[in-house]
mmCIF file of C-alpha atoms in Angstrom:
data_model
loop_
_atom_site.group_PDB
_atom_site.id
_atom_site.type_symbol
_atom_site.label_atom_id
_atom_site.label_comp_id
_atom_site.label_asym_id
_atom_site.label_seq_id
_atom_site.Cartn_x
_atom_site.Cartn_y
_atom_site.Cartn_z
ATOM 1 C CA MET L 5 -9.754 -0.960 -17.374
ATOM 2 C CA THR L 6 -6.551 -2.692 -18.409
ATOM 3 C CA ALA L 7 -3.180 -1.014 -18.462
ATOM 4 C CA THR L 8 -0.789 -1.461 -21.380
ATOM 5 C CA LYS L 9 0.928 -4.834 -21.181
ATOM 6 C CA ARG L 10 4.544 -4.779 -19.973
ATOM 7 C CA PRO L 11 7.292 -7.274 -20.873
ATOM 8 C CA ALA L 12 7.903 -10.246 -18.647
ATOM 9 C CA PRO L 13 9.852 -9.369 -15.473
ATOM 10 C CA ALA L 14 13.239 -10.411 -14.185
ATOM 11 C CA VAL L 15 11.735 -11.268 -10.792
ATOM 12 C CA PRO L 16 13.341 -14.374 -9.262
ATOM 13 C CA GLY L 17 11.391 -17.493 -10.020
ATOM 14 C CA GLY L 18 9.408 -15.702 -12.721
ATOM 15 C CA ARG L 19 7.396 -17.673 -15.245
ATOM 16 C CA PRO L 20 5.365 -16.590 -18.258
ATOM 17 C CA SER L 21 2.066 -15.067 -17.199
ATOM 18 C CA ASP L 22 -1.396 -15.847 -18.509
ATOM 19 C CA PRO L 23 -2.946 -13.448 -21.018
ATOM 20 C CA ASP L 24 -4.906 -11.855 -18.199
ATOM 21 C CA PRO L 25 -3.525 -13.060 -14.862
ATOM 22 C CA VAL L 26 -5.395 -10.435 -12.805
ATOM 23 C CA ARG L 27 -8.681 -11.724 -11.354
ATOM 24 C CA VAL L 28 -11.371 -9.157 -10.605
ATOM 25 C CA SER L 29 -14.058 -9.593 -7.917
ATOM 26 C CA PHE L 30 -16.248 -7.582 -5.571
ATOM 27 C CA ARG L 31 -16.127 -8.025 -1.793
ATOM 28 C CA ARG L 32 -17.210 -6.228 1.318
ATOM 29 C CA TYR L 33 -14.821 -4.949 3.986
ATOM 30 C CA ALA L 34 -15.954 -3.085 7.081
ATOM 31 C CA GLY L 35 -19.383 -2.683 5.467
ATOM 32 C CA VAL L 36 -17.963 -1.201 2.231
ATOM 33 C CA ARG L 37 -18.453 -3.011 -1.057
ATOM 34 C CA THR L 38 -15.407 -2.653 -3.255
ATOM 35 C CA ARG L 39 -13.517 -4.065 -6.208
ATOM 36 C CA VAL L 40 -10.549 -6.383 -5.713
ATOM 37 C CA LEU L 41 -7.734 -7.150 -8.151
ATOM 38 C CA GLU L 42 -5.930 -10.369 -7.252
ATOM 39 C CA VAL L 43 -3.091 -12.537 -8.554
ATOM 40 C CA GLY L 44 -1.511 -15.752 -7.398
ATOM 41 C CA ASP L 45 -2.412 -19.399 -7.499
ATOM 42 C CA PRO L 46 -5.919 -20.269 -6.274
ATOM 43 C CA VAL L 47 -5.848 -21.449 -2.666
ATOM 44 C CA GLN L 48 -6.472 -25.188 -2.337
ATOM 45 C CA GLU L 49 -8.622 -26.935 0.226
ATOM 46 C CA PRO L 50 -6.765 -29.173 2.739
ATOM 47 C CA GLU L 51 -7.176 -32.929 2.349
ATOM 48 C CA GLN L 52 -8.134 -33.641 5.970
ATOM 49 C CA PRO L 53 -11.875 -34.542 6.188
ATOM 50 C CA ALA L 54 -13.865 -31.512 7.281
ATOM 51 C CA SER L 55 -16.172 -33.690 9.428
ATOM 52 C CA ARG L 56 -13.335 -34.228 11.865
ATOM 53 C CA ARG L 57 -12.841 -30.514 12.581
ATOM 54 C CA SER L 58 -14.880 -28.088 14.674
ATOM 55 C CA PRO L 59 -16.627 -25.204 12.846
ATOM 56 C CA ARG L 60 -13.926 -22.777 13.990
ATOM 57 C CA ARG L 61 -11.134 -25.116 12.878
ATOM 58 C CA ARG L 62 -12.896 -25.706 9.560
ATOM 59 C CA ALA L 63 -13.058 -21.957 8.948
ATOM 60 C CA ALA L 64 -9.415 -21.453 9.918
ATOM 61 C CA ALA L 65 -8.222 -24.431 7.882
ATOM 62 C CA SER L 66 -10.353 -23.767 4.826
ATOM 63 C CA HIS L 67 -7.238 -22.440 3.083
ATOM 64 C CA VAL L 68 -3.720 -23.749 2.698
ATOM 65 C CA ARG L 69 -1.043 -21.172 3.525
ATOM 66 C CA PRO L 70 1.039 -20.481 0.457
ATOM 67 C CA SER L 71 4.833 -20.449 0.810
ATOM 68 C CA ALA L 72 5.177 -16.860 -0.517
ATOM 69 C CA PRO L 73 4.174 -13.793 1.523
ATOM 70 C CA ARG L 74 0.908 -12.132 0.538
ATOM 71 C CA LEU L 75 1.089 -8.542 -0.630
ATOM 72 C CA VAL L 76 -1.778 -6.121 0.053
ATOM 73 C CA LEU L 77 -1.474 -3.048 -2.171
ATOM 74 C CA LEU L 78 -3.179 0.296 -1.341
ATOM 75 C CA HIS L 79 -3.482 3.173 -3.769
ATOM 76 C CA GLY L 80 -3.371 6.925 -3.264
ATOM 77 C CA TYR L 81 -5.924 9.751 -3.206
ATOM 78 C CA CYS L 82 -8.163 9.970 -6.288
ATOM 79 C CA ASP L 83 -6.563 6.739 -7.548
ATOM 80 C CA SER L 84 -7.817 3.164 -7.689
ATOM 81 C CA ALA L 85 -6.550 -0.415 -7.596
ATOM 82 C CA ASP L 86 -5.816 -0.096 -11.330
ATOM 83 C CA THR L 87 -2.663 1.859 -10.482
ATOM 84 C CA TRP L 88 -1.211 -1.482 -9.307
ATOM 85 C CA ARG L 89 -2.322 -3.525 -12.320
ATOM 86 C CA PRO L 90 1.007 -3.299 -14.212
ATOM 87 C CA ALA L 91 2.886 -4.411 -11.060
ATOM 88 C CA LEU L 92 0.296 -7.122 -10.376
ATOM 89 C CA GLU L 93 1.017 -8.590 -13.827
ATOM 90 C CA GLN L 94 4.729 -8.790 -12.891
ATOM 91 C CA LEU L 95 3.913 -10.380 -9.522
ATOM 92 C CA ALA L 96 1.655 -12.902 -11.198
ATOM 93 C CA ALA L 97 4.483 -13.944 -13.504
ATOM 94 C CA ALA L 98 6.681 -14.455 -10.422
ATOM 95 C CA GLY L 99 4.021 -16.501 -8.613
ATOM 96 C CA ILE L 100 3.668 -13.924 -5.810
ATOM 97 C CA PRO L 101 0.113 -13.722 -4.364
ATOM 98 C CA ALA L 102 -1.145 -10.154 -4.074
ATOM 99 C CA VAL L 103 -4.340 -8.139 -3.883
ATOM 100 C CA ALA L 104 -5.064 -4.498 -4.697
ATOM 101 C CA VAL L 105 -8.333 -2.923 -3.552
ATOM 102 C CA ASP L 106 -10.285 0.237 -4.322
ATOM 103 C CA LEU L 107 -10.277 2.276 -1.122
ATOM 104 C CA PRO L 108 -13.647 3.644 0.056
ATOM 105 C CA GLY L 109 -14.623 6.722 -1.947
ATOM 106 C CA PHE L 110 -12.456 5.830 -4.961
ATOM 107 C CA GLY L 111 -12.587 3.543 -7.970
ATOM 108 C CA ASP L 112 -15.576 1.244 -7.844
ATOM 109 C CA ALA L 113 -15.818 1.271 -4.041
ATOM 110 C CA GLN L 114 -18.811 2.667 -2.201
ATOM 111 C CA PRO L 115 -18.399 6.291 -1.082
ATOM 112 C CA LEU L 116 -17.036 7.454 2.221
ATOM 113 C CA ARG L 117 -19.554 8.473 4.842
ATOM 114 C CA PRO L 118 -19.690 12.061 6.180
ATOM 115 C CA GLY L 119 -17.152 12.722 8.941
ATOM 116 C CA PRO L 120 -13.430 11.990 9.395
ATOM 117 C CA MET L 121 -11.937 10.002 6.576
ATOM 118 C CA LEU L 122 -8.910 8.294 8.113
ATOM 119 C CA PRO L 123 -10.845 6.227 10.713
ATOM 120 C CA GLN L 124 -13.080 4.861 7.964
ATOM 121 C CA LEU L 125 -10.070 3.960 5.842
ATOM 122 C CA ASP L 126 -8.407 2.372 8.913
ATOM 123 C CA ALA L 127 -11.391 0.081 9.471
ATOM 124 C CA PHE L 128 -11.402 -0.900 5.810
ATOM 125 C CA ALA L 129 -7.651 -1.638 5.689
ATOM 126 C CA THR L 130 -7.891 -3.628 8.913
ATOM 127 C CA ALA L 131 -10.577 -5.855 7.434
ATOM 128 C CA VAL L 132 -8.536 -6.479 4.280
ATOM 129 C CA VAL L 133 -5.430 -7.389 6.273
ATOM 130 C CA ARG L 134 -7.364 -9.759 8.536
ATOM 131 C CA GLU L 135 -8.906 -11.535 5.533
ATOM 132 C CA GLN L 136 -5.539 -12.006 3.837
ATOM 133 C CA ALA L 137 -3.762 -13.028 7.079
ATOM 134 C CA VAL L 138 -5.858 -16.213 7.132
ATOM 135 C CA LEU L 139 -4.075 -17.221 3.949
ATOM 136 C CA GLY L 140 -0.483 -16.335 4.840
ATOM 137 C CA SER L 141 1.956 -13.718 6.103
ATOM 138 C CA VAL L 142 0.807 -10.227 5.038
ATOM 139 C CA VAL L 143 3.105 -7.450 3.830
ATOM 140 C CA LEU L 144 1.285 -4.173 3.301
ATOM 141 C CA ALA L 145 2.438 -1.726 0.620
ATOM 142 C CA GLY L 146 0.897 1.671 -0.129
ATOM 143 C CA ASN L 147 1.471 4.653 -2.351
ATOM 144 C CA SER L 148 0.692 8.216 -1.232
ATOM 145 C CA LEU L 149 -2.552 7.991 0.808
ATOM 146 C CA GLY L 150 -2.084 4.222 0.655
ATOM 147 C CA GLY L 151 1.337 4.753 2.280
ATOM 148 C CA THR L 152 -0.364 6.646 5.063
ATOM 149 C CA MET L 153 -2.884 3.842 5.576
ATOM 150 C CA SER L 154 -0.079 1.249 5.581
ATOM 151 C CA LEU L 155 1.817 3.188 8.255
ATOM 152 C CA ARG L 156 -1.327 3.608 10.352
ATOM 153 C CA ALA L 157 -2.066 -0.106 10.097
ATOM 154 C CA SER L 158 1.487 -0.905 11.233
ATOM 155 C CA GLN L 159 0.840 1.196 14.343
ATOM 156 C CA ASN L 160 -1.773 -1.358 15.440
ATOM 157 C CA SER L 161 0.165 -4.115 17.234
ATOM 158 C CA HIS L 162 -2.891 -6.407 17.115
ATOM 159 C CA LEU L 163 -2.894 -6.575 13.331
ATOM 160 C CA PRO L 164 -1.057 -9.564 11.797
ATOM 161 C CA ILE L 165 1.317 -7.599 9.560
ATOM 162 C CA SER L 166 4.824 -8.878 8.777
ATOM 163 C CA GLY L 167 6.119 -5.746 7.056
ATOM 164 C CA VAL L 168 5.202 -2.437 5.450
ATOM 165 C CA VAL L 169 6.375 -0.554 2.345
ATOM 166 C CA SER L 170 5.486 3.157 2.446
ATOM 167 C CA ILE L 171 5.856 4.910 -0.922
ATOM 168 C CA ALA L 172 5.580 8.731 -0.928
ATOM 169 C CA ALA L 173 3.366 8.927 2.162
ATOM 170 C CA PRO L 174 2.331 12.549 2.821
ATOM 171 C CA GLY L 175 2.315 14.428 6.104
ATOM 172 C CA PHE L 176 6.020 14.907 6.787
ATOM 173 C CA VAL L 177 7.795 17.346 4.413
ATOM 174 C CA ASP L 178 5.218 17.918 1.731
ATOM 175 C CA SER L 179 5.472 19.916 -1.496
ATOM 176 C CA TRP L 180 4.149 23.445 -1.980
ATOM 177 C CA LEU L 181 1.080 21.991 -3.733
ATOM 178 C CA ILE L 182 -0.113 19.983 -0.717
ATOM 179 C CA ARG L 183 0.662 22.895 1.595
ATOM 180 C CA ALA L 184 -1.367 25.160 -0.709
ATOM 181 C CA VAL L 185 -4.385 22.873 -0.460
ATOM 182 C CA ALA L 186 -4.134 22.943 3.335
ATOM 183 C CA ARG L 187 -3.986 26.754 3.403
ATOM 184 C CA TYR L 188 -6.875 27.043 0.928
ATOM 185 C CA PRO L 189 -5.414 30.084 -0.853
ATOM 186 C CA LEU L 190 -7.353 32.690 -2.811
ATOM 187 C CA PRO L 191 -7.270 30.921 -6.228
ATOM 188 C CA LEU L 192 -8.874 27.773 -4.790
ATOM 189 C CA ARG L 193 -11.466 29.805 -2.868
ATOM 190 C CA LEU L 194 -12.317 31.743 -6.009
ATOM 191 C CA TYR L 195 -12.667 28.539 -8.056
ATOM 192 C CA THR L 196 -15.039 26.879 -5.591
ATOM 193 C CA ALA L 197 -17.069 30.098 -5.263
ATOM 194 C CA LEU L 198 -17.557 30.753 -8.971
ATOM 195 C CA PRO L 199 -21.208 31.644 -9.643
ATOM 196 C CA VAL L 200 -20.992 30.094 -13.133
ATOM 197 C CA PRO L 201 -19.512 26.583 -13.264
ATOM 198 C CA VAL L 202 -16.456 26.005 -15.430
ATOM 199 C CA PRO L 203 -17.485 23.978 -18.523
ATOM 200 C CA GLY L 204 -16.836 20.267 -18.158
ATOM 201 C CA PHE L 205 -14.781 20.008 -21.341
ATOM 202 C CA LEU L 206 -12.395 22.712 -20.040
ATOM 203 C CA VAL L 207 -12.032 20.923 -16.669
ATOM 204 C CA ARG L 208 -11.140 17.702 -18.468
ATOM 205 C CA LYS L 209 -8.666 19.441 -20.776
ATOM 206 C CA VAL L 210 -6.841 20.926 -17.768
ATOM 207 C CA ALA L 211 -6.835 17.586 -16.002
ATOM 208 C CA GLU L 212 -5.347 15.859 -19.061
ATOM 209 C CA GLN L 213 -2.422 18.295 -18.917
ATOM 210 C CA VAL L 214 -1.931 18.340 -15.146
ATOM 211 C CA VAL L 215 -2.339 14.654 -14.227
ATOM 212 C CA PRO L 216 0.728 13.267 -16.114
ATOM 213 C CA ARG L 217 2.957 16.014 -14.642
ATOM 214 C CA LEU L 218 1.872 15.230 -11.086
ATOM 215 C CA LEU L 219 1.987 11.426 -11.185
ATOM 216 C CA TYR L 220 4.879 10.526 -13.476
ATOM 217 C CA ALA L 221 8.579 11.273 -13.396
ATOM 218 C CA ASP L 222 8.411 11.947 -17.133
ATOM 219 C CA SER L 223 4.991 13.152 -18.295
ATOM 220 C CA GLY L 224 5.908 12.305 -21.873
ATOM 221 C CA ALA L 225 6.066 8.595 -20.929
ATOM 222 C CA ALA L 226 2.644 8.589 -19.253
ATOM 223 C CA ASP L 227 0.336 5.673 -20.035
ATOM 224 C CA ALA L 228 -2.690 7.152 -21.866
ATOM 225 C CA THR L 229 -5.013 4.611 -20.238
ATOM 226 C CA GLN L 230 -3.918 5.554 -16.775
ATOM 227 C CA VAL L 231 -4.159 9.255 -17.520
ATOM 228 C CA GLN L 232 -7.680 8.796 -18.873
ATOM 229 C CA ARG L 233 -8.637 6.921 -15.711
ATOM 230 C CA PHE L 234 -7.540 9.834 -13.535
ATOM 231 C CA THR L 235 -9.056 12.449 -15.813
ATOM 232 C CA ALA L 236 -12.425 10.689 -15.556
ATOM 233 C CA LEU L 237 -12.476 11.613 -11.848
ATOM 234 C CA PHE L 238 -12.884 15.267 -12.833
ATOM 235 C CA PRO L 239 -15.734 15.197 -15.374
ATOM 236 C CA ASP L 240 -17.129 18.563 -14.448
ATOM 237 C CA TYR L 241 -17.002 21.588 -12.145
ATOM 238 C CA ARG L 242 -19.091 19.971 -9.372
ATOM 239 C CA ALA L 243 -16.917 16.837 -9.165
ATOM 240 C CA THR L 244 -13.714 18.873 -9.141
ATOM 241 C CA LYS L 245 -15.012 21.160 -6.429
ATOM 242 C CA SER L 246 -16.022 18.135 -4.303
ATOM 243 C CA ARG L 247 -12.563 16.521 -4.763
ATOM 244 C CA LEU L 248 -10.817 19.757 -3.716
ATOM 245 C CA GLU L 249 -12.897 20.030 -0.545
ATOM 246 C CA GLN L 250 -12.229 16.384 0.222
ATOM 247 C CA ALA L 251 -8.491 16.904 -0.302
ATOM 248 C CA ARG L 252 -8.514 19.851 2.135
ATOM 249 C CA GLN L 253 -10.169 17.660 4.773
ATOM 250 C CA LEU L 254 -7.656 14.862 4.222
ATOM 251 C CA VAL L 255 -4.647 17.183 4.466
ATOM 252 C CA ALA L 256 -6.027 18.548 7.755
ATOM 253 C CA GLU L 257 -6.378 15.015 9.143
ATOM 254 C CA LEU L 258 -2.791 14.186 8.158
ATOM 255 C CA ALA L 259 -1.575 16.700 10.766
ATOM 256 C CA ASP L 260 -2.257 14.108 13.471
ATOM 257 C CA ALA L 261 -2.129 10.902 11.460
ATOM 258 C CA TYR L 262 0.931 9.120 12.822
ATOM 259 C CA ARG L 263 2.175 7.482 16.053
ATOM 260 C CA LEU L 264 5.426 6.232 14.619
ATOM 261 C CA ASP L 265 6.885 5.058 17.917
ATOM 262 C CA SER L 266 4.300 2.245 17.682
ATOM 263 C CA VAL L 267 5.714 0.887 14.428
ATOM 264 C CA GLN L 268 7.609 -2.267 15.284
ATOM 265 C CA VAL L 269 7.428 -4.312 12.065
ATOM 266 C CA PRO L 270 10.031 -4.055 9.305
ATOM 267 C CA LEU L 271 9.445 -0.836 7.309
ATOM 268 C CA LEU L 272 10.807 0.131 3.913
ATOM 269 C CA VAL L 273 10.481 3.848 3.112
ATOM 270 C CA VAL L 274 10.562 4.690 -0.589
ATOM 271 C CA ALA L 275 11.306 8.309 -1.512
ATOM 272 C CA CYS L 276 11.101 9.582 -5.089
ATOM 273 C CA GLY L 277 13.348 12.368 -6.409
ATOM 274 C CA LYS L 278 10.953 13.560 -9.138
ATOM 275 C CA ASP L 279 7.871 13.501 -6.935
ATOM 276 C CA LYS L 280 6.018 16.796 -7.286
ATOM 277 C CA LEU L 281 3.497 16.071 -4.501
ATOM 278 C CA VAL L 282 5.523 14.488 -1.688
ATOM 279 C CA THR L 283 9.204 15.438 -1.743
ATOM 280 C CA ALA L 284 12.022 12.972 -1.194
ATOM 281 C CA ALA L 285 12.794 14.949 2.000
ATOM 282 C CA SER L 286 9.494 13.602 3.361
ATOM 283 C CA GLY L 287 10.708 10.025 2.980
ATOM 284 C CA ARG L 288 14.015 10.875 4.637
ATOM 285 C CA GLN L 289 12.158 12.451 7.527
ATOM 286 C CA LEU L 290 10.022 9.332 7.953
ATOM 287 C CA HIS L 291 13.140 7.162 7.919
ATOM 288 C CA THR L 292 14.652 9.323 10.669
ATOM 289 C CA LEU L 293 11.525 9.032 12.797
ATOM 290 C CA VAL L 294 11.468 5.214 12.541
ATOM 291 C CA PRO L 295 15.108 4.254 13.310
ATOM 292 C CA HIS L 296 14.769 0.582 12.410
ATOM 293 C CA SER L 297 13.350 1.386 8.938
ATOM 294 C CA ARG L 298 15.190 1.065 5.674
ATOM 295 C CA LEU L 299 15.284 3.922 3.141
ATOM 296 C CA LEU L 300 15.339 3.694 -0.642
ATOM 297 C CA VAL L 301 15.711 6.976 -2.580
ATOM 298 C CA ARG L 302 15.146 6.780 -6.343
ATOM 299 C CA GLU L 303 15.932 10.057 -8.029
ATOM 300 C CA ASP L 304 14.352 8.868 -11.279
ATOM 301 C CA TRP L 305 10.888 8.017 -9.901
ATOM 302 C CA GLY L 306 7.834 10.268 -9.653
ATOM 303 C CA HIS L 307 4.919 10.237 -7.248
ATOM 304 C CA CYS L 308 3.568 6.878 -8.531
ATOM 305 C CA PRO L 309 6.604 4.660 -9.187
ATOM 306 C CA GLN L 310 4.292 1.708 -9.772
ATOM 307 C CA LEU L 311 3.369 3.543 -12.987
ATOM 308 C CA ASP L 312 6.903 4.718 -13.808
ATOM 309 C CA ASP L 313 8.579 1.331 -13.349
ATOM 310 C CA PRO L 314 6.234 -1.574 -12.459
ATOM 311 C CA VAL L 315 8.935 -4.174 -13.115
ATOM 312 C CA GLU L 316 11.311 -2.757 -10.529
ATOM 313 C CA ILE L 317 8.495 -2.107 -8.057
ATOM 314 C CA ALA L 318 7.448 -5.775 -8.354
ATOM 315 C CA GLU L 319 11.048 -6.855 -7.718
ATOM 316 C CA LEU L 320 11.355 -4.494 -4.777
ATOM 317 C CA LEU L 321 8.132 -5.728 -3.161
ATOM 318 C CA THR L 322 9.107 -9.360 -3.750
ATOM 319 C CA TYR L 323 12.525 -9.095 -2.100
ATOM 320 C CA PHE L 324 11.370 -6.919 0.802
ATOM 321 C CA ALA L 325 8.337 -9.116 1.555
ATOM 322 C CA ALA L 326 10.471 -12.266 1.805
ATOM 323 C CA SER L 327 12.985 -10.501 4.058
ATOM 324 C CA ALA L 328 10.309 -8.915 6.222
ATOM 325 C CA VAL L 329 8.478 -12.189 6.799
ATOM 326 C CA ARG L 330 11.723 -13.946 7.826
ATOM 327 C CA THR L 331 12.577 -11.119 10.245
ATOM 328 C CA THR L 332 9.115 -11.019 11.789
ATOM 329 C CA GLN L 333 8.872 -14.773 12.157
ATOM 330 C CA ALA L 334 12.273 -14.882 13.823
ATOM 331 C CA LYS L 335 11.209 -12.174 16.319
ATOM 332 C CA ARG L 336 7.974 -13.991 17.107
ATOM 333 C CA ALA L 337 9.824 -17.266 17.599
ATOM 334 C CA ALA L 338 12.283 -15.567 19.943
ATOM 335 C CA ALA L 339 9.473 -13.935 21.905
ATOM 336 C CA THR L 340 7.625 -17.262 22.214
ATOM 337 C CA ALA L 341 10.803 -18.978 23.459
ATOM 338 C CA SER L 342 11.412 -16.223 25.966
ATOM 339 C CA GLU L 343 7.851 -16.546 27.284
ATOM 340 C CA ALA L 344 8.281 -20.316 27.603
ATOM 341 C CA VAL L 345 11.490 -19.864 29.570
ATOM 342 C CA GLY L 346 9.764 -17.342 31.835
ATOM 343 C CA GLU L 347 6.866 -19.747 32.505
ATOM 344 C CA ASP L 348 9.295 -22.599 33.310
ATOM 345 C CA THR L 349 11.208 -20.349 35.674
ATOM 346 C CA ALA L 350 8.015 -19.286 37.417
ATOM 347 C CA ALA L 351 6.861 -22.865 37.706
ATOM 348 C CA GLY L 352 10.172 -23.909 39.233
#
């Protein structure tokens, strides 16, 4: 499903994009088959003869590291990788390699298994990061639930992540709507207990009205293709009931989702003033809890700024990724030098 084409970006180094620069494939991460949207130049094989390398070295050297950081983009709850397609088109024009994946249970990915959701999503995100890290420095960016998964990945010091962008991650100071789902108030209980299912056409009509207001800063500017994609997730009463129950479980798991003192990589927190699901106060709270983070508050963005303004999101990701990689590489170089000095001192 292709989003409406946007004009060429003002991203530094931008060049005209191909008619369809986004490549689509299916891969398996942590045992889950999923769809991958990818942009960037194809990775070239090195010229050194393979016969002169061990199997492990051949595997590690089967790709040439590109000069630009690699962006891994994660979507939110009930969303899919398509939410990033407009931004991917901008990144492609700028020559920035990036991938967006359907998280388990959403888009064209295989469903989540019964049991806790976040550990399954953690394993999936870890596998994606490790794959991309073979090709270059990885910067992870996520919106909503994807922001949560990006933060949780950054808590793992063993993962090769150079930076994280968290956009409207829930679980800090959430809106009345998310709190209502957690409390499971009477209207939701009545809906899920209805003896006669609500007709499918009525469910879809309601979704068509609600979705643009929840995701966009200005519902009147909503992309009809994107709205249709979300609406398709609620085709009937049974599907809607299942999504509500899943949302309740996820909100409950968010209560113990973060260990923010473990986040050591550069972090950019994006808070959106017109977000009706995760308030801007939530982003400010996250910034306070991670002192070395940077905070960007955009009063004109809604819950999914990659839909509101893909050009600026692409620019933001491009600049932050370059800065984060430089910062992380400098820290690693300093740590390596310190270790070498310590070993020389011990040897002496």
